[in-house]
Amino acid sequence: MPPVPVKGVGTKTAPRRAGRPPRALLGHAQITRAALRLVTRDGYKALTMSGLAKSLNVAPSALYNHVSSKQDVLLLVEDALMGRVDVSAFTERPWEEAVRLWAHSYRDVFSAHLPLIPVIALLPVTNAPQTITMYEAVTDGFLRAGWPQERIINAIVALESFVFGSAYDVNAPGDIFATGELEDAAPHFTAAVARRGNPAGHNDADAAFALGLDAMVAGLAATLASATR
């Protein structure tokens, strides 16, 4: 009986077929990262299904296996960004401090993604798990601070409106209030701009945000006090 050939001894293995290694499976995480990169680089108008598919080096049909529309992509993006907002202070700190830390984190996340603010500010939170988790933590913090349930969402929306506007201010040019040749027409404004002073270590955007946030928190605290008398 002839000897049984042993792999590697007197035999040759079949050569590996040429071609690229298998592509990593496309999924929501890859789609979300690609969408964020696309918007950051080229602006919101660049976020189309065909443009997103091209950036992922896949056919549009492959993309539609995971998301059914641009709205679905935006929901993924919204959820990813909201998941970066730190809400941990609502379980660890007093309410006023927690609101400040949450607002600072919220502003930092969205100041890095300005093109998405007009979209996400109007996007429903339906079926966005991380977004819902964020709002649940904030709402729970308000409830534990004694807020009447019927006033909580209005307070959150008021804070969010301030946060989104402040995110734009982070990216404003340093000379945004320069009056130029109209200096004589606005002497008081021009002088106030020239004398603008900030606490040590604060730039203009940070100082304005801190002042506004302090005022909002104080106003909300007064509202809470009057509501619980």
CSV table of C-alpha atoms in Angstrom, one decimal:
chain,number,residue,atom,x,y,z
A,1,MET,CA,0.0,0.0,0.0
A,2,PRO,CA,1.5,3.4,-1.0
A,3,PRO,CA,2.1,5.8,1.9
A,4,VAL,CA,-0.6,8.3,2.8
A,5,PRO,CA,0.7,11.7,1.8
A,6,VAL,CA,1.1,14.0,4.8
A,7,LYS,CA,0.4,17.7,4.4
A,8,GLY,CA,3.7,19.6,4.2
A,9,VAL,CA,5.7,16.5,3.5
A,10,GLY,CA,6.0,15.7,-0.2
A,11,THR,CA,2.7,17.5,-1.0
A,12,LYS,CA,1.8,21.0,-2.1
A,13,THR,CA,-1.1,22.9,-0.6
A,14,ALA,CA,-3.4,24.8,-3.0
A,15,PRO,CA,-2.3,28.4,-3.5
A,16,ARG,CA,-4.4,31.1,-1.8
A,17,ARG,CA,-6.6,32.7,-4.3
A,18,ALA,CA,-5.6,36.2,-5.3
A,19,GLY,CA,-7.7,39.1,-4.2
A,20,ARG,CA,-8.3,41.6,-1.4
A,21,PRO,CA,-8.9,40.3,2.2
A,22,PRO,CA,-12.5,40.1,3.2
A,23,ARG,CA,-14.0,43.5,3.9
A,24,ALA,CA,-15.2,44.2,7.5
A,25,LEU,CA,-18.9,43.8,7.7
A,26,LEU,CA,-20.8,47.0,7.2
A,27,GLY,CA,-22.9,48.0,10.2
A,28,HIS,CA,-24.4,51.0,12.0
A,29,ALA,CA,-21.2,51.9,13.7
A,30,GLN,CA,-19.3,52.2,10.4
A,31,ILE,CA,-22.1,54.1,8.8
A,32,THR,CA,-22.3,56.6,11.7
A,33,ARG,CA,-18.5,57.2,11.7
A,34,ALA,CA,-18.5,57.7,8.0
A,35,ALA,CA,-21.5,60.1,8.1
A,36,LEU,CA,-19.8,62.2,10.8
A,37,ARG,CA,-16.5,62.4,8.9
A,38,LEU,CA,-18.4,63.4,5.7
A,39,VAL,CA,-20.3,66.2,7.4
A,40,THR,CA,-17.3,67.4,9.3
A,41,ARG,CA,-15.2,67.6,6.2
A,42,ASP,CA,-17.7,68.7,3.5
A,43,GLY,CA,-20.7,70.1,5.4
A,44,TYR,CA,-24.3,68.8,5.8
A,45,LYS,CA,-25.2,69.1,2.2
A,46,ALA,CA,-22.6,66.5,1.4
A,47,LEU,CA,-24.5,63.9,3.4
A,48,THR,CA,-26.4,62.0,0.7
A,49,MET,CA,-26.9,58.3,0.5
A,50,SER,CA,-24.8,58.1,-2.7
A,51,GLY,CA,-22.0,60.2,-1.1
A,52,LEU,CA,-22.1,58.2,2.1
A,53,ALA,CA,-21.9,54.9,0.1
A,54,LYS,CA,-19.0,56.2,-1.9
A,55,SER,CA,-17.1,57.2,1.3
A,56,LEU,CA,-17.6,53.7,2.6
A,57,ASN,CA,-16.5,52.2,-0.7
A,58,VAL,CA,-19.7,50.2,-1.1
A,59,ALA,CA,-22.6,50.2,-3.5
A,60,PRO,CA,-25.6,52.2,-2.4
A,61,SER,CA,-27.6,49.0,-2.4
A,62,ALA,CA,-25.2,47.7,0.4
A,63,LEU,CA,-26.0,50.8,2.4
A,64,TYR,CA,-29.7,50.3,2.0
A,65,ASN,CA,-29.4,46.9,3.6
A,66,HIS,CA,-28.7,48.7,6.9
A,67,VAL,CA,-30.6,52.0,6.7
A,68,SER,CA,-33.6,52.8,4.7
A,69,SER,CA,-33.2,56.5,4.2
A,70,LYS,CA,-31.1,59.6,5.0
A,71,GLN,CA,-33.4,60.1,8.0
A,72,ASP,CA,-32.2,56.8,9.4
A,73,VAL,CA,-28.6,57.9,9.0
A,74,LEU,CA,-29.4,61.2,10.8
A,75,LEU,CA,-30.9,59.2,13.7
A,76,LEU,CA,-27.7,57.2,14.0
A,77,VAL,CA,-25.7,60.4,14.0
A,78,GLU,CA,-27.9,62.1,16.5
A,79,ASP,CA,-27.7,59.1,18.8
A,80,ALA,CA,-23.9,58.9,18.5
A,81,LEU,CA,-23.5,62.6,19.4
A,82,MET,CA,-26.0,62.5,22.3
A,83,GLY,CA,-24.2,59.5,23.7
A,84,ARG,CA,-21.1,61.6,24.1
A,85,VAL,CA,-22.9,64.2,26.3
A,86,ASP,CA,-21.9,63.5,29.9
A,87,VAL,CA,-24.9,63.2,32.3
A,88,SER,CA,-23.1,61.4,35.1
A,89,ALA,CA,-23.2,64.5,37.4
A,90,PHE,CA,-27.0,64.2,37.8
A,91,THR,CA,-26.4,61.1,39.9
A,92,GLU,CA,-23.4,62.5,41.8
A,93,ARG,CA,-23.7,66.3,42.2
A,94,PRO,CA,-26.3,68.9,43.4
A,95,TRP,CA,-28.7,69.9,40.7
A,96,GLU,CA,-27.2,73.3,39.9
A,97,GLU,CA,-23.7,71.9,39.5
A,98,ALA,CA,-25.1,68.9,37.5
A,99,VAL,CA,-26.8,71.3,35.1
A,100,ARG,CA,-23.7,73.3,34.5
A,101,LEU,CA,-21.5,70.2,33.9
A,102,TRP,CA,-24.1,68.7,31.5
A,103,ALA,CA,-24.4,72.0,29.6
A,104,HIS,CA,-20.7,72.4,29.2
A,105,SER,CA,-20.4,68.8,27.9
A,106,TYR,CA,-23.3,69.3,25.6
A,107,ARG,CA,-21.8,72.5,24.2
A,108,ASP,CA,-18.4,70.9,23.7
A,109,VAL,CA,-19.9,68.0,21.7
A,110,PHE,CA,-21.9,70.2,19.3
A,111,SER,CA,-19.3,73.0,18.9
A,112,ALA,CA,-17.3,70.3,17.1
A,113,HIS,CA,-20.2,69.4,14.8
A,114,LEU,CA,-21.8,72.8,13.9
A,115,PRO,CA,-23.3,71.7,10.6
A,116,LEU,CA,-25.5,69.2,12.3
A,117,ILE,CA,-27.1,71.5,14.9
A,118,PRO,CA,-29.9,72.8,12.7
A,119,VAL,CA,-30.8,69.3,11.7
A,120,ILE,CA,-30.5,67.6,15.1
A,121,ALA,CA,-32.2,70.4,16.9
A,122,LEU,CA,-35.4,69.6,14.9
A,123,LEU,CA,-34.9,65.8,14.7
A,124,PRO,CA,-37.4,63.6,16.7
A,125,VAL,CA,-35.7,61.5,19.4
A,126,THR,CA,-38.0,58.5,18.5
A,127,ASN,CA,-36.1,55.2,18.6
A,128,ALA,CA,-32.7,56.8,19.4
A,129,PRO,CA,-31.6,54.8,22.5
A,130,GLN,CA,-28.6,56.8,23.6
A,131,THR,CA,-30.6,60.1,23.1
A,132,ILE,CA,-33.4,58.8,25.2
A,133,THR,CA,-31.0,57.6,27.9
A,134,MET,CA,-29.5,61.1,28.1
A,135,TYR,CA,-32.8,62.8,28.4
A,136,GLU,CA,-33.9,60.2,31.0
A,137,ALA,CA,-30.9,61.0,33.2
A,138,VAL,CA,-31.5,64.7,33.0
A,139,THR,CA,-35.2,64.4,33.7
A,140,ASP,CA,-34.5,62.1,36.7
A,141,GLY,CA,-32.0,64.7,38.0
A,142,PHE,CA,-34.7,67.4,37.7
A,143,LEU,CA,-37.2,65.3,39.5
A,144,ARG,CA,-34.9,64.5,42.4
A,145,ALA,CA,-34.2,68.2,42.7
A,146,GLY,CA,-38.0,68.7,43.3
A,147,TRP,CA,-39.0,70.0,39.8
A,148,PRO,CA,-42.7,69.7,39.0
A,149,GLN,CA,-42.9,67.1,36.2
A,150,GLU,CA,-44.9,69.5,33.9
A,151,ARG,CA,-42.1,72.1,33.9
A,152,ILE,CA,-39.1,69.9,33.3
A,153,ILE,CA,-39.2,69.6,29.5
A,154,ASN,CA,-39.6,73.4,29.0
A,155,ALA,CA,-36.6,73.9,31.2
A,156,ILE,CA,-34.5,71.4,29.3
A,157,VAL,CA,-35.5,73.0,25.9
A,158,ALA,CA,-34.6,76.4,27.2
A,159,LEU,CA,-31.2,75.2,28.3
A,160,GLU,CA,-30.7,73.4,25.0
A,161,SER,CA,-31.5,76.5,23.0
A,162,PHE,CA,-28.8,78.4,24.9
A,163,VAL,CA,-26.3,75.5,24.5
A,164,PHE,CA,-26.8,75.3,20.7
A,165,GLY,CA,-26.3,79.0,20.3
A,166,SER,CA,-23.2,78.9,22.5
A,167,ALA,CA,-21.8,76.1,20.4
A,168,TYR,CA,-21.9,78.5,17.4
A,169,ASP,CA,-20.1,81.2,19.4
A,170,VAL,CA,-17.2,78.9,20.1
A,171,ASN,CA,-16.5,79.0,16.4
A,172,ALA,CA,-17.1,82.7,15.9
A,173,PRO,CA,-14.2,84.8,14.6
A,174,GLY,CA,-12.4,87.0,17.1
A,175,ASP,CA,-13.4,90.2,15.3
A,176,ILE,CA,-17.1,89.3,15.0
A,177,PHE,CA,-18.1,92.6,16.8
A,178,ALA,CA,-15.7,94.9,15.0
A,179,THR,CA,-17.7,97.9,13.7
A,180,GLY,CA,-15.1,99.0,11.2
A,181,GLU,CA,-16.0,102.2,9.4
A,182,LEU,CA,-19.2,102.4,11.4
A,183,GLU,CA,-17.4,103.0,14.7
A,184,ASP,CA,-18.7,106.6,15.0
A,185,ALA,CA,-22.3,105.4,14.4
A,186,ALA,CA,-22.1,103.0,17.4
A,187,PRO,CA,-19.8,104.6,19.9
A,188,HIS,CA,-21.2,102.9,23.0
A,189,PHE,CA,-21.2,99.4,21.4
A,190,THR,CA,-17.7,100.0,20.0
A,191,ALA,CA,-16.4,101.1,23.4
A,192,ALA,CA,-18.1,98.1,25.1
A,193,VAL,CA,-16.4,95.7,22.7
A,194,ALA,CA,-13.0,97.3,23.3
A,195,ARG,CA,-13.4,97.1,27.0
A,196,ARG,CA,-14.8,93.5,27.0
A,197,GLY,CA,-13.2,91.8,30.0
A,198,ASN,CA,-13.1,88.1,30.9
A,199,PRO,CA,-12.1,86.2,34.0
A,200,ALA,CA,-8.6,84.8,34.0
A,201,GLY,CA,-8.3,81.7,31.8
A,202,HIS,CA,-11.5,82.4,29.9
A,203,ASN,CA,-11.7,83.3,26.2
A,204,ASP,CA,-14.7,85.4,24.9
A,205,ALA,CA,-16.8,82.4,24.1
A,206,ASP,CA,-16.2,80.6,27.5
A,207,ALA,CA,-16.8,83.8,29.5
A,208,ALA,CA,-20.1,84.5,27.7
A,209,PHE,CA,-21.2,80.9,28.1
A,210,ALA,CA,-20.4,80.9,31.9
A,211,LEU,CA,-22.2,84.2,32.4
A,212,GLY,CA,-25.3,83.1,30.5
A,213,LEU,CA,-25.3,79.7,32.1
A,214,ASP,CA,-25.0,81.1,35.6
A,215,ALA,CA,-28.0,83.5,34.8
A,216,MET,CA,-30.1,80.6,33.4
A,217,VAL,CA,-29.4,78.3,36.3
A,218,ALA,CA,-30.1,81.0,38.9
A,219,GLY,CA,-33.3,81.9,37.0
A,220,LEU,CA,-34.4,78.2,36.9
A,221,ALA,CA,-33.6,77.8,40.6
A,222,ALA,CA,-35.8,80.8,41.4
A,223,THR,CA,-38.5,79.3,39.2
A,224,LEU,CA,-38.2,76.0,41.1
A,225,ALA,CA,-38.4,77.8,44.5
A,226,SER,CA,-41.5,79.7,43.5
A,227,ALA,CA,-43.1,76.6,42.1
A,228,THR,CA,-42.6,74.6,45.4
A,229,ARG,CA,-43.8,77.3,47.8
